[in-house]
Structure formats: C-alpha cells, structure tokens
Amino acid sequence: MAKVIIHATVSLDGFMADVDGGVDWMNGFTVTPEDEAVAGRVMSELGAVVGGANRTQTIDDGEVPYGGMAGVPVYLMTHSSHDPIEKDGVTYTFVVDDIGQAVESAEKAAGDKWVSVLGGSISRQCLELGLVDEIQLHVVPIILGQGVSLFTGLSKPIRLERVGTSAFASEAHLRYRVLT
C-alpha cells in the first residue's frame, strides 16, 4: 500500500517559497553526498505526485513537480476540468475540487511506493482530512521572514512522532509520522 508523504524544502521559519512564489533562495547551499542520498531515497521511492492548481498553467513552461525528474504520474488539483497532458513520458491528470479522489488515484498508481503531496494548500487539506502518513522536510539555513507558508492556516493541531533526523552540510532533514 502506498505511503502518502508531504515532502518539502523549507526555510528555518517554515516558508516553502518567497512572497512572489519563488524558490531561488533554496539554491547555493553546501551539500554532501549524504544530503544527496537523502533526496535520492525520496526520488527512488516516489510512485506518484499530487500537486496544486498553480502548476496547471505552467506544465508547458517546464514548471513541473521535481523538475520532471521523478517520471511518475502526477495528479493536479484544479477548479475547472482539463484534459490530461502527456509530457516527456509523464501523464498529468487534472482532478477537479476533490483532494480525496486525487490522493486515492495517486495511491493506486503508486502501488507500494510513495505519493508525494506538494504545495501548502494541498498539504494542509490532506493533513486535515487524515490522508498523510508522514512529513519529510529539508530545512535550509535561511530565514525569509515572510513568504508562502507550508502549514499556516491549519484549523487544528496535528500531532507528530519523529521517526528520523539527520544533518550533514547545510540542511537538516526531518521525518515525522502523522499520528491519528
């Protein structure tokens, strides 16, 4: 059975993007082979991705989850119907306003691999619906002060259990199981 994870790189103050939605601030930090192995494990375990509607208009511009490197089915949340898009061997399926359906479809496609949930709004919705098994964060040493928060706006506390931490060069890698 697939494991549903929230997978994100965040600033020390919990932002996943700057105020304009940019992520260039994530670049330029020292990494070690151990850091790369942590990220590589996630990539090797991915079976499908669920993302937000803001990706819908940008697939043709190359703004795709994991830079298109994951090579797994992608389910994108939208507010209006859209035919699937096939690009570079990846099928992008658009799901209208039903996050549960998107996650269920992604789980079926992933088999026994992981479903990565991307984006703040999508992550918060999945947490509140009890659809997330684990949260994996890569924390980089920068404080943005403002931006797009990964978790701000949750309507209830979500209890977690730490299952792994590591730090090598610049990043801290955190893994938490979501408790029900």
Short mmCIF file of N, CA and C in Angstrom, two decimals:
data_model
loop_
_atom_site.label_atom_id
_atom_site.label_comp_id
_atom_site.label_asym_id
_atom_site.label_seq_id
_atom_site.Cartn_x
_atom_site.Cartn_y
_atom_site.Cartn_z
N MET A 1 0.84 -1.18 0.00
CA MET A 1 0.00 0.00 0.00
C MET A 1 0.88 1.24 0.00
N ALA A 2 0.49 2.23 -0.72
CA ALA A 2 1.26 3.47 -0.85
C ALA A 2 1.30 4.24 0.46
N LYS A 3 2.42 4.93 0.66
CA LYS A 3 2.56 5.85 1.79
C LYS A 3 2.42 7.25 1.24
N VAL A 4 1.58 8.08 1.87
CA VAL A 4 1.37 9.46 1.45
C VAL A 4 2.25 10.36 2.31
N ILE A 5 3.12 11.12 1.65
CA ILE A 5 4.04 11.99 2.37
C ILE A 5 3.89 13.44 1.90
N ILE A 6 4.12 14.34 2.84
CA ILE A 6 4.35 15.74 2.47
C ILE A 6 5.85 15.86 2.38
N HIS A 7 6.34 16.30 1.25
CA HIS A 7 7.77 16.40 1.02
C HIS A 7 8.08 17.82 0.58
N ALA A 8 8.91 18.53 1.37
CA ALA A 8 9.17 19.92 1.04
C ALA A 8 10.53 20.37 1.55
N THR A 9 11.07 21.35 0.87
CA THR A 9 12.22 22.10 1.37
C THR A 9 11.66 23.40 1.90
N VAL A 10 12.07 23.76 3.12
CA VAL A 10 11.55 24.95 3.77
C VAL A 10 12.70 25.77 4.37
N SER A 11 12.41 27.05 4.56
CA SER A 11 13.32 27.92 5.30
C SER A 11 13.20 27.58 6.79
N LEU A 12 14.14 28.07 7.58
CA LEU A 12 14.10 27.80 9.01
C LEU A 12 12.80 28.30 9.64
N ASP A 13 12.20 29.35 9.08
CA ASP A 13 10.94 29.86 9.61
C ASP A 13 9.71 29.27 8.91
N GLY A 14 9.89 28.18 8.18
CA GLY A 14 8.76 27.40 7.68
C GLY A 14 8.15 27.82 6.35
N PHE A 15 8.87 28.64 5.58
CA PHE A 15 8.34 29.05 4.28
C PHE A 15 8.87 28.14 3.18
N MET A 16 7.98 27.81 2.24
CA MET A 16 8.38 26.96 1.11
C MET A 16 8.62 27.76 -0.15
N ALA A 17 8.30 29.04 -0.12
CA ALA A 17 8.53 29.95 -1.24
C ALA A 17 8.58 31.37 -0.71
N ASP A 18 9.19 32.27 -1.47
CA ASP A 18 9.21 33.66 -1.05
C ASP A 18 7.85 34.31 -1.35
N VAL A 19 7.69 35.58 -1.07
CA VAL A 19 6.38 36.23 -1.23
C VAL A 19 5.88 36.22 -2.66
N ASP A 20 6.78 36.10 -3.63
CA ASP A 20 6.39 36.04 -5.04
C ASP A 20 6.25 34.61 -5.54
N GLY A 21 6.39 33.63 -4.65
CA GLY A 21 6.30 32.23 -5.05
C GLY A 21 7.61 31.65 -5.53
N GLY A 22 8.68 32.43 -5.47
CA GLY A 22 9.98 31.97 -5.94
C GLY A 22 10.68 31.05 -4.97
N VAL A 23 11.54 30.20 -5.52
CA VAL A 23 12.30 29.26 -4.69
C VAL A 23 13.80 29.33 -4.96
N ASP A 24 14.26 30.38 -5.62
CA ASP A 24 15.69 30.52 -5.91
C ASP A 24 16.53 30.54 -4.64
N TRP A 25 15.95 30.99 -3.53
CA TRP A 25 16.67 31.03 -2.25
C TRP A 25 17.11 29.65 -1.77
N MET A 26 16.54 28.58 -2.34
CA MET A 26 16.91 27.22 -1.94
C MET A 26 18.27 26.81 -2.49
N ASN A 27 18.75 27.53 -3.48
CA ASN A 27 20.00 27.14 -4.16
C ASN A 27 21.21 27.76 -3.49
N GLY A 28 22.37 27.15 -3.74
CA GLY A 28 23.63 27.72 -3.32
C GLY A 28 24.14 27.27 -1.96
N PHE A 29 23.44 26.34 -1.32
CA PHE A 29 23.90 25.84 -0.03
C PHE A 29 24.79 24.63 -0.24
N THR A 30 25.76 24.46 0.62
CA THR A 30 26.67 23.33 0.54
C THR A 30 25.91 22.04 0.81
N VAL A 31 26.13 21.03 -0.03
CA VAL A 31 25.54 19.72 0.18
C VAL A 31 26.65 18.67 0.15
N THR A 32 26.40 17.58 0.81
CA THR A 32 27.34 16.46 0.84
C THR A 32 26.71 15.27 0.13
N PRO A 33 27.48 14.24 -0.14
CA PRO A 33 26.88 13.03 -0.71
C PRO A 33 25.77 12.46 0.18
N GLU A 34 25.90 12.63 1.49
CA GLU A 34 24.86 12.15 2.40
C GLU A 34 23.55 12.92 2.21
N ASP A 35 23.64 14.25 2.01
CA ASP A 35 22.45 15.05 1.72
C ASP A 35 21.80 14.56 0.42
N GLU A 36 22.63 14.34 -0.58
CA GLU A 36 22.11 13.87 -1.86
C GLU A 36 21.46 12.50 -1.74
N ALA A 37 22.01 11.66 -0.86
CA ALA A 37 21.43 10.33 -0.65
C ALA A 37 20.03 10.42 -0.03
N VAL A 38 19.84 11.38 0.89
CA VAL A 38 18.51 11.57 1.49
C VAL A 38 17.51 11.93 0.41
N ALA A 39 17.87 12.92 -0.42
CA ALA A 39 16.97 13.33 -1.51
C ALA A 39 16.80 12.20 -2.53
N GLY A 40 17.87 11.48 -2.81
CA GLY A 40 17.81 10.37 -3.75
C GLY A 40 16.88 9.26 -3.30
N ARG A 41 16.85 9.02 -1.99
CA ARG A 41 15.94 7.99 -1.47
C ARG A 41 14.49 8.38 -1.74
N VAL A 42 14.17 9.64 -1.51
CA VAL A 42 12.80 10.08 -1.78
C VAL A 42 12.48 9.85 -3.26
N MET A 43 13.37 10.27 -4.13
CA MET A 43 13.12 10.12 -5.57
C MET A 43 12.94 8.65 -5.95
N SER A 44 13.73 7.77 -5.36
CA SER A 44 13.64 6.34 -5.71
C SER A 44 12.37 5.69 -5.17
N GLU A 45 11.78 6.26 -4.13
CA GLU A 45 10.57 5.71 -3.54
C GLU A 45 9.29 6.29 -4.12
N LEU A 46 9.39 7.37 -4.91
CA LEU A 46 8.19 8.01 -5.45
C LEU A 46 7.47 7.13 -6.45
N GLY A 47 6.14 7.07 -6.28
CA GLY A 47 5.31 6.35 -7.22
C GLY A 47 4.29 7.24 -7.89
N ALA A 48 4.00 8.41 -7.26
CA ALA A 48 3.05 9.37 -7.83
C ALA A 48 3.17 10.67 -7.04
N VAL A 49 2.61 11.73 -7.63
CA VAL A 49 2.66 13.06 -7.02
C VAL A 49 1.26 13.67 -7.09
N VAL A 50 0.88 14.39 -6.01
CA VAL A 50 -0.34 15.19 -6.00
C VAL A 50 0.10 16.63 -5.77
N GLY A 51 -0.32 17.54 -6.63
CA GLY A 51 0.09 18.94 -6.52
C GLY A 51 -1.07 19.89 -6.67
N GLY A 52 -0.73 21.17 -6.55
CA GLY A 52 -1.74 22.21 -6.57
C GLY A 52 -2.04 22.76 -7.94
N ALA A 53 -3.13 23.50 -7.99
CA ALA A 53 -3.65 24.05 -9.24
C ALA A 53 -2.70 25.05 -9.89
N ASN A 54 -1.84 25.69 -9.13
CA ASN A 54 -0.96 26.68 -9.74
C ASN A 54 -0.01 26.07 -10.75
N ARG A 55 0.14 24.78 -10.74
CA ARG A 55 1.00 24.10 -11.72
C ARG A 55 0.29 23.90 -13.06
N THR A 56 -1.02 24.00 -13.08
CA THR A 56 -1.79 23.69 -14.27
C THR A 56 -1.35 24.50 -15.48
N GLN A 57 -1.17 25.77 -15.32
CA GLN A 57 -0.86 26.63 -16.45
C GLN A 57 0.62 26.62 -16.82
N THR A 58 1.45 25.94 -16.08
CA THR A 58 2.89 26.08 -16.30
C THR A 58 3.59 24.81 -16.77
N ILE A 59 2.85 23.73 -16.99
CA ILE A 59 3.48 22.49 -17.42
C ILE A 59 4.24 22.69 -18.72
N ASP A 60 3.64 23.38 -19.68
CA ASP A 60 4.31 23.61 -20.95
C ASP A 60 5.55 24.48 -20.80
N ASP A 61 5.60 25.28 -19.74
CA ASP A 61 6.76 26.14 -19.49
C ASP A 61 7.84 25.41 -18.70
N GLY A 62 7.63 24.14 -18.39
CA GLY A 62 8.63 23.36 -17.69
C GLY A 62 8.55 23.43 -16.18
N GLU A 63 7.55 24.10 -15.63
CA GLU A 63 7.39 24.14 -14.17
C GLU A 63 6.57 22.94 -13.76
N VAL A 64 7.26 21.83 -13.54
CA VAL A 64 6.61 20.58 -13.21
C VAL A 64 7.20 20.04 -11.91
N PRO A 65 6.43 19.24 -11.16
CA PRO A 65 6.93 18.69 -9.90
C PRO A 65 8.27 17.95 -10.08
N TYR A 66 9.19 18.23 -9.18
CA TYR A 66 10.52 17.62 -9.18
C TYR A 66 11.26 17.87 -10.48
N GLY A 67 10.94 18.96 -11.14
CA GLY A 67 11.62 19.31 -12.38
C GLY A 67 11.42 18.28 -13.48
N GLY A 68 10.39 17.43 -13.33
CA GLY A 68 10.12 16.38 -14.31
C GLY A 68 11.01 15.16 -14.13
N MET A 69 11.89 15.18 -13.13
CA MET A 69 12.85 14.08 -12.94
C MET A 69 12.23 12.84 -12.31
N ALA A 70 11.09 12.98 -11.64
CA ALA A 70 10.51 11.83 -10.94
C ALA A 70 9.98 10.79 -11.92
N GLY A 71 9.43 11.22 -13.06
CA GLY A 71 8.95 10.28 -14.07
C GLY A 71 7.77 9.44 -13.60
N VAL A 72 6.95 9.98 -12.71
CA VAL A 72 5.80 9.24 -12.17
C VAL A 72 4.52 10.00 -12.49
N PRO A 73 3.36 9.33 -12.42
CA PRO A 73 2.10 10.03 -12.67
C PRO A 73 1.90 11.19 -11.71
N VAL A 74 1.33 12.27 -12.23
CA VAL A 74 1.09 13.48 -11.44
C VAL A 74 -0.39 13.81 -11.50
N TYR A 75 -0.97 14.06 -10.32
CA TYR A 75 -2.38 14.42 -10.20
C TYR A 75 -2.43 15.85 -9.68
N LEU A 76 -3.00 16.74 -10.48
CA LEU A 76 -3.02 18.16 -10.15
C LEU A 76 -4.44 18.62 -9.85
N MET A 77 -4.59 19.31 -8.75
CA MET A 77 -5.89 19.83 -8.33
C MET A 77 -6.21 21.09 -9.13
N THR A 78 -7.43 21.15 -9.65
CA THR A 78 -7.88 22.33 -10.38
C THR A 78 -9.31 22.66 -9.96
N HIS A 79 -9.77 23.82 -10.40
CA HIS A 79 -11.15 24.20 -10.14
C HIS A 79 -12.02 24.08 -11.39
N SER A 80 -11.38 23.71 -12.52
CA SER A 80 -12.14 23.51 -13.75
C SER A 80 -11.54 22.33 -14.50
N SER A 81 -12.38 21.67 -15.27
CA SER A 81 -11.98 20.47 -15.99
C SER A 81 -10.88 20.75 -17.01
N HIS A 82 -9.99 19.80 -17.15
CA HIS A 82 -8.89 19.92 -18.10
C HIS A 82 -8.50 18.52 -18.55
N ASP A 83 -8.29 18.31 -19.83
CA ASP A 83 -7.85 17.01 -20.32
C ASP A 83 -6.45 16.71 -19.81
N PRO A 84 -6.14 15.41 -19.62
CA PRO A 84 -4.78 15.05 -19.20
C PRO A 84 -3.75 15.55 -20.21
N ILE A 85 -2.57 15.81 -19.71
CA ILE A 85 -1.44 16.22 -20.55
C ILE A 85 -0.36 15.16 -20.43
N GLU A 86 0.18 14.76 -21.56
CA GLU A 86 1.29 13.82 -21.60
C GLU A 86 2.53 14.62 -22.01
N LYS A 87 3.56 14.61 -21.17
CA LYS A 87 4.78 15.35 -21.49
C LYS A 87 5.98 14.57 -20.98
N ASP A 88 6.91 14.33 -21.87
CA ASP A 88 8.15 13.63 -21.52
C ASP A 88 7.89 12.30 -20.80
N GLY A 89 6.87 11.59 -21.24
CA GLY A 89 6.55 10.29 -20.67
C GLY A 89 5.78 10.32 -19.36
N VAL A 90 5.40 11.50 -18.92
CA VAL A 90 4.65 11.64 -17.67
C VAL A 90 3.24 12.09 -18.00
N THR A 91 2.26 11.46 -17.36
CA THR A 91 0.87 11.87 -17.53
C THR A 91 0.47 12.77 -16.38
N TYR A 92 -0.04 13.95 -16.71
CA TYR A 92 -0.55 14.92 -15.74
C TYR A 92 -2.07 14.86 -15.82
N THR A 93 -2.69 14.35 -14.76
CA THR A 93 -4.14 14.21 -14.69
C THR A 93 -4.68 15.30 -13.79
N PHE A 94 -5.73 15.96 -14.24
CA PHE A 94 -6.30 17.08 -13.50
C PHE A 94 -7.55 16.60 -12.79
N VAL A 95 -7.62 16.88 -11.50
CA VAL A 95 -8.73 16.46 -10.66
C VAL A 95 -9.43 17.73 -10.17
N VAL A 96 -10.72 17.80 -10.40
CA VAL A 96 -11.49 19.00 -10.05
C VAL A 96 -12.01 18.90 -8.62
N ASP A 97 -11.49 19.77 -7.75
CA ASP A 97 -12.03 20.02 -6.41
C ASP A 97 -12.26 18.81 -5.51
N ASP A 98 -11.55 17.70 -5.71
CA ASP A 98 -11.74 16.54 -4.85
C ASP A 98 -10.38 15.96 -4.47
N ILE A 99 -9.78 16.52 -3.41
CA ILE A 99 -8.45 16.09 -2.99
C ILE A 99 -8.42 14.62 -2.61
N GLY A 100 -9.50 14.13 -2.02
CA GLY A 100 -9.58 12.70 -1.68
C GLY A 100 -9.45 11.82 -2.90
N GLN A 101 -10.15 12.20 -3.98
CA GLN A 101 -10.07 11.44 -5.23
C GLN A 101 -8.67 11.50 -5.81
N ALA A 102 -8.03 12.66 -5.75
CA ALA A 102 -6.68 12.81 -6.28
C ALA A 102 -5.70 11.91 -5.54
N VAL A 103 -5.79 11.90 -4.21
CA VAL A 103 -4.89 11.07 -3.42
C VAL A 103 -5.17 9.59 -3.66
N GLU A 104 -6.44 9.22 -3.72
CA GLU A 104 -6.80 7.82 -3.97
C GLU A 104 -6.26 7.35 -5.33
N SER A 105 -6.43 8.17 -6.35
CA SER A 105 -5.91 7.82 -7.68
C SER A 105 -4.40 7.71 -7.66
N ALA A 106 -3.74 8.62 -6.95
CA ALA A 106 -2.27 8.59 -6.86
C ALA A 106 -1.81 7.35 -6.11
N GLU A 107 -2.52 6.97 -5.05
CA GLU A 107 -2.16 5.77 -4.30
C GLU A 107 -2.26 4.53 -5.19
N LYS A 108 -3.31 4.44 -5.98
CA LYS A 108 -3.46 3.29 -6.89
C LYS A 108 -2.31 3.26 -7.89
N ALA A 109 -1.96 4.43 -8.43
CA ALA A 109 -0.87 4.48 -9.40
C ALA A 109 0.49 4.16 -8.76
N ALA A 110 0.67 4.54 -7.50
CA ALA A 110 1.95 4.35 -6.82
C ALA A 110 2.18 2.91 -6.37
N GLY A 111 1.13 2.15 -6.19
CA GLY A 111 1.29 0.78 -5.71
C GLY A 111 1.85 0.77 -4.29
N ASP A 112 3.03 0.17 -4.11
CA ASP A 112 3.63 0.14 -2.78
C ASP A 112 4.70 1.22 -2.59
N LYS A 113 4.74 2.17 -3.51
CA LYS A 113 5.69 3.29 -3.39
C LYS A 113 5.03 4.47 -2.69
N TRP A 114 5.68 5.62 -2.72
CA TRP A 114 5.20 6.81 -2.01
C TRP A 114 4.44 7.74 -2.94
N VAL A 115 3.45 8.41 -2.35
CA VAL A 115 2.75 9.51 -3.01
C VAL A 115 3.24 10.78 -2.34
N SER A 116 3.83 11.67 -3.10
CA SER A 116 4.33 12.94 -2.58
C SER A 116 3.27 14.01 -2.78
N VAL A 117 2.91 14.68 -1.68
CA VAL A 117 1.95 15.77 -1.72
C VAL A 117 2.75 17.07 -1.71
N LEU A 118 2.53 17.91 -2.72
CA LEU A 118 3.30 19.14 -2.87
C LEU A 118 2.40 20.36 -2.76
N GLY A 119 2.90 21.40 -2.12
CA GLY A 119 2.18 22.67 -2.03
C GLY A 119 1.52 22.85 -0.68
N GLY A 120 1.49 24.10 -0.21
CA GLY A 120 0.95 24.40 1.10
C GLY A 120 -0.53 24.10 1.24
N SER A 121 -1.34 24.61 0.35
CA SER A 121 -2.78 24.41 0.45
C SER A 121 -3.14 22.93 0.36
N ILE A 122 -2.56 22.23 -0.60
CA ILE A 122 -2.83 20.81 -0.79
C ILE A 122 -2.37 20.02 0.44
N SER A 123 -1.19 20.35 0.96
CA SER A 123 -0.67 19.66 2.14
C SER A 123 -1.59 19.86 3.34
N ARG A 124 -2.02 21.09 3.56
CA ARG A 124 -2.91 21.37 4.69
C ARG A 124 -4.24 20.63 4.54
N GLN A 125 -4.80 20.62 3.35
CA GLN A 125 -6.06 19.90 3.13
C GLN A 125 -5.89 18.41 3.42
N CYS A 126 -4.81 17.84 2.93
CA CYS A 126 -4.57 16.41 3.15
C CYS A 126 -4.34 16.10 4.62
N LEU A 127 -3.63 16.95 5.33
CA LEU A 127 -3.44 16.75 6.77
C LEU A 127 -4.77 16.78 7.50
N GLU A 128 -5.59 17.76 7.21
CA GLU A 128 -6.86 17.90 7.91
C GLU A 128 -7.82 16.75 7.60
N LEU A 129 -7.70 16.15 6.43
CA LEU A 129 -8.55 15.02 6.07
C LEU A 129 -7.99 13.68 6.54
N GLY A 130 -6.81 13.71 7.17
CA GLY A 130 -6.20 12.48 7.66
C GLY A 130 -5.61 11.61 6.57
N LEU A 131 -5.19 12.21 5.46
CA LEU A 131 -4.68 11.45 4.32
C LEU A 131 -3.17 11.28 4.32
N VAL A 132 -2.46 11.97 5.23
CA VAL A 132 -0.99 11.99 5.22
C VAL A 132 -0.44 11.01 6.25
N ASP A 133 0.53 10.19 5.82
CA ASP A 133 1.20 9.25 6.70
C ASP A 133 2.46 9.83 7.32
N GLU A 134 3.18 10.66 6.55
CA GLU A 134 4.49 11.13 7.00
C GLU A 134 4.80 12.50 6.41
N ILE A 135 5.57 13.28 7.15
CA ILE A 135 6.06 14.57 6.67
C ILE A 135 7.58 14.50 6.61
N GLN A 136 8.14 14.83 5.45
CA GLN A 136 9.59 14.86 5.28
C GLN A 136 9.99 16.26 4.85
N LEU A 137 10.79 16.91 5.68
CA LEU A 137 11.22 18.28 5.41
C LEU A 137 12.73 18.36 5.29
N HIS A 138 13.18 19.20 4.39
CA HIS A 138 14.59 19.56 4.26
C HIS A 138 14.64 21.03 4.65
N VAL A 139 15.26 21.34 5.77
CA VAL A 139 15.31 22.71 6.28
C VAL A 139 16.66 23.31 5.92
N VAL A 140 16.61 24.42 5.17
CA VAL A 140 17.85 25.09 4.78
C VAL A 140 18.09 26.30 5.67
N PRO A 141 19.35 26.68 5.87
CA PRO A 141 19.68 27.73 6.82
C PRO A 141 19.47 29.14 6.27
N ILE A 142 18.21 29.51 6.21
CA ILE A 142 17.86 30.86 5.82
C ILE A 142 16.55 31.22 6.50
N ILE A 143 16.42 32.45 6.93
CA ILE A 143 15.17 32.95 7.49
C ILE A 143 14.63 33.96 6.49
N LEU A 144 13.46 33.67 5.93
CA LEU A 144 12.87 34.55 4.93
C LEU A 144 12.04 35.66 5.56
N GLY A 145 11.46 35.42 6.71
CA GLY A 145 10.65 36.43 7.37
C GLY A 145 9.23 36.52 6.86
N GLN A 146 9.03 36.22 5.61
CA GLN A 146 7.70 36.18 5.02
C GLN A 146 7.76 35.35 3.75
N GLY A 147 6.60 34.92 3.31
CA GLY A 147 6.55 34.09 2.11
C GLY A 147 5.35 33.19 2.12
N VAL A 148 5.44 32.08 1.40
CA VAL A 148 4.37 31.09 1.32
C VAL A 148 4.66 30.03 2.36
N SER A 149 3.80 29.96 3.38
CA SER A 149 3.98 29.02 4.48
C SER A 149 3.48 27.64 4.11
N LEU A 150 4.17 26.64 4.59
CA LEU A 150 3.73 25.28 4.35
C LEU A 150 2.53 24.91 5.22
N PHE A 151 2.51 25.37 6.47
CA PHE A 151 1.49 24.89 7.40
C PHE A 151 0.55 25.96 7.95
N THR A 152 0.84 27.24 7.77
CA THR A 152 -0.04 28.27 8.32
C THR A 152 -1.44 28.13 7.72
N GLY A 153 -2.43 28.15 8.61
CA GLY A 153 -3.82 28.05 8.16
C GLY A 153 -4.49 26.75 8.52
N LEU A 154 -3.75 25.81 9.13
CA LEU A 154 -4.40 24.59 9.59
C LEU A 154 -5.46 24.95 10.62
N SER A 155 -6.59 24.25 10.58
CA SER A 155 -7.68 24.57 11.51
C SER A 155 -7.59 23.80 12.82
N LYS A 156 -6.61 22.88 12.90
CA LYS A 156 -6.47 22.09 14.12
C LYS A 156 -5.02 21.64 14.26
N PRO A 157 -4.60 21.34 15.48
CA PRO A 157 -3.25 20.81 15.68
C PRO A 157 -3.13 19.41 15.08
N ILE A 158 -1.96 19.11 14.58
CA ILE A 158 -1.66 17.78 14.03
C ILE A 158 -0.51 17.21 14.84
N ARG A 159 -0.73 16.11 15.54
CA ARG A 159 0.33 15.51 16.37
C ARG A 159 1.23 14.65 15.50
N LEU A 160 2.53 14.72 15.80
CA LEU A 160 3.53 14.02 15.02
C LEU A 160 4.45 13.20 15.93
N GLU A 161 5.07 12.21 15.35
CA GLU A 161 6.10 11.43 16.03
C GLU A 161 7.35 11.46 15.17
N ARG A 162 8.47 11.89 15.75
CA ARG A 162 9.72 11.94 14.99
C ARG A 162 10.18 10.51 14.69
N VAL A 163 10.47 10.25 13.42
CA VAL A 163 10.98 8.94 13.02
C VAL A 163 12.38 9.01 12.45
N GLY A 164 12.88 10.22 12.22
CA GLY A 164 14.24 10.34 11.72
C GLY A 164 14.69 11.78 11.58
N THR A 165 15.94 12.01 11.91
CA THR A 165 16.56 13.31 11.69
C THR A 165 18.00 13.08 11.26
N SER A 166 18.48 13.95 10.41
CA SER A 166 19.89 13.92 10.03
C SER A 166 20.29 15.31 9.56
N ALA A 167 21.55 15.60 9.67
CA ALA A 167 22.10 16.86 9.19
C ALA A 167 23.53 16.61 8.78
N PHE A 168 23.90 17.12 7.63
CA PHE A 168 25.24 16.86 7.13
C PHE A 168 25.97 18.16 6.85
N ALA A 169 25.65 18.83 5.79
CA ALA A 169 26.32 20.10 5.47
C ALA A 169 25.43 21.24 5.93
N SER A 170 24.66 21.81 5.04
CA SER A 170 23.81 22.95 5.38
C SER A 170 22.42 22.56 5.84
N GLU A 171 21.87 21.50 5.29
CA GLU A 171 20.47 21.16 5.53
C GLU A 171 20.28 20.26 6.73
N ALA A 172 19.10 20.38 7.35
CA ALA A 172 18.63 19.40 8.34
C ALA A 172 17.47 18.66 7.69
N HIS A 173 17.49 17.36 7.79
CA HIS A 173 16.46 16.52 7.19
C HIS A 173 15.60 15.95 8.32
N LEU A 174 14.30 16.20 8.27
CA LEU A 174 13.39 15.81 9.34
C LEU A 174 12.29 14.91 8.80
N ARG A 175 12.01 13.82 9.54
CA ARG A 175 10.92 12.93 9.16
C ARG A 175 10.01 12.72 10.37
N TYR A 176 8.71 12.91 10.13
CA TYR A 176 7.72 12.75 11.19
C TYR A 176 6.57 11.88 10.70
N ARG A 177 6.14 10.95 11.53
CA ARG A 177 4.93 10.19 11.26
C ARG A 177 3.75 11.00 11.78
N VAL A 178 2.69 11.05 11.00
CA VAL A 178 1.48 11.74 11.42
C VAL A 178 0.68 10.77 12.28
N LEU A 179 0.35 11.22 13.49
CA LEU A 179 -0.42 10.37 14.41
C LEU A 179 -1.91 10.59 14.17
N THR A 180 -2.68 9.54 14.30
CA THR A 180 -4.13 9.67 14.10
C THR A 180 -4.86 9.70 15.42
#
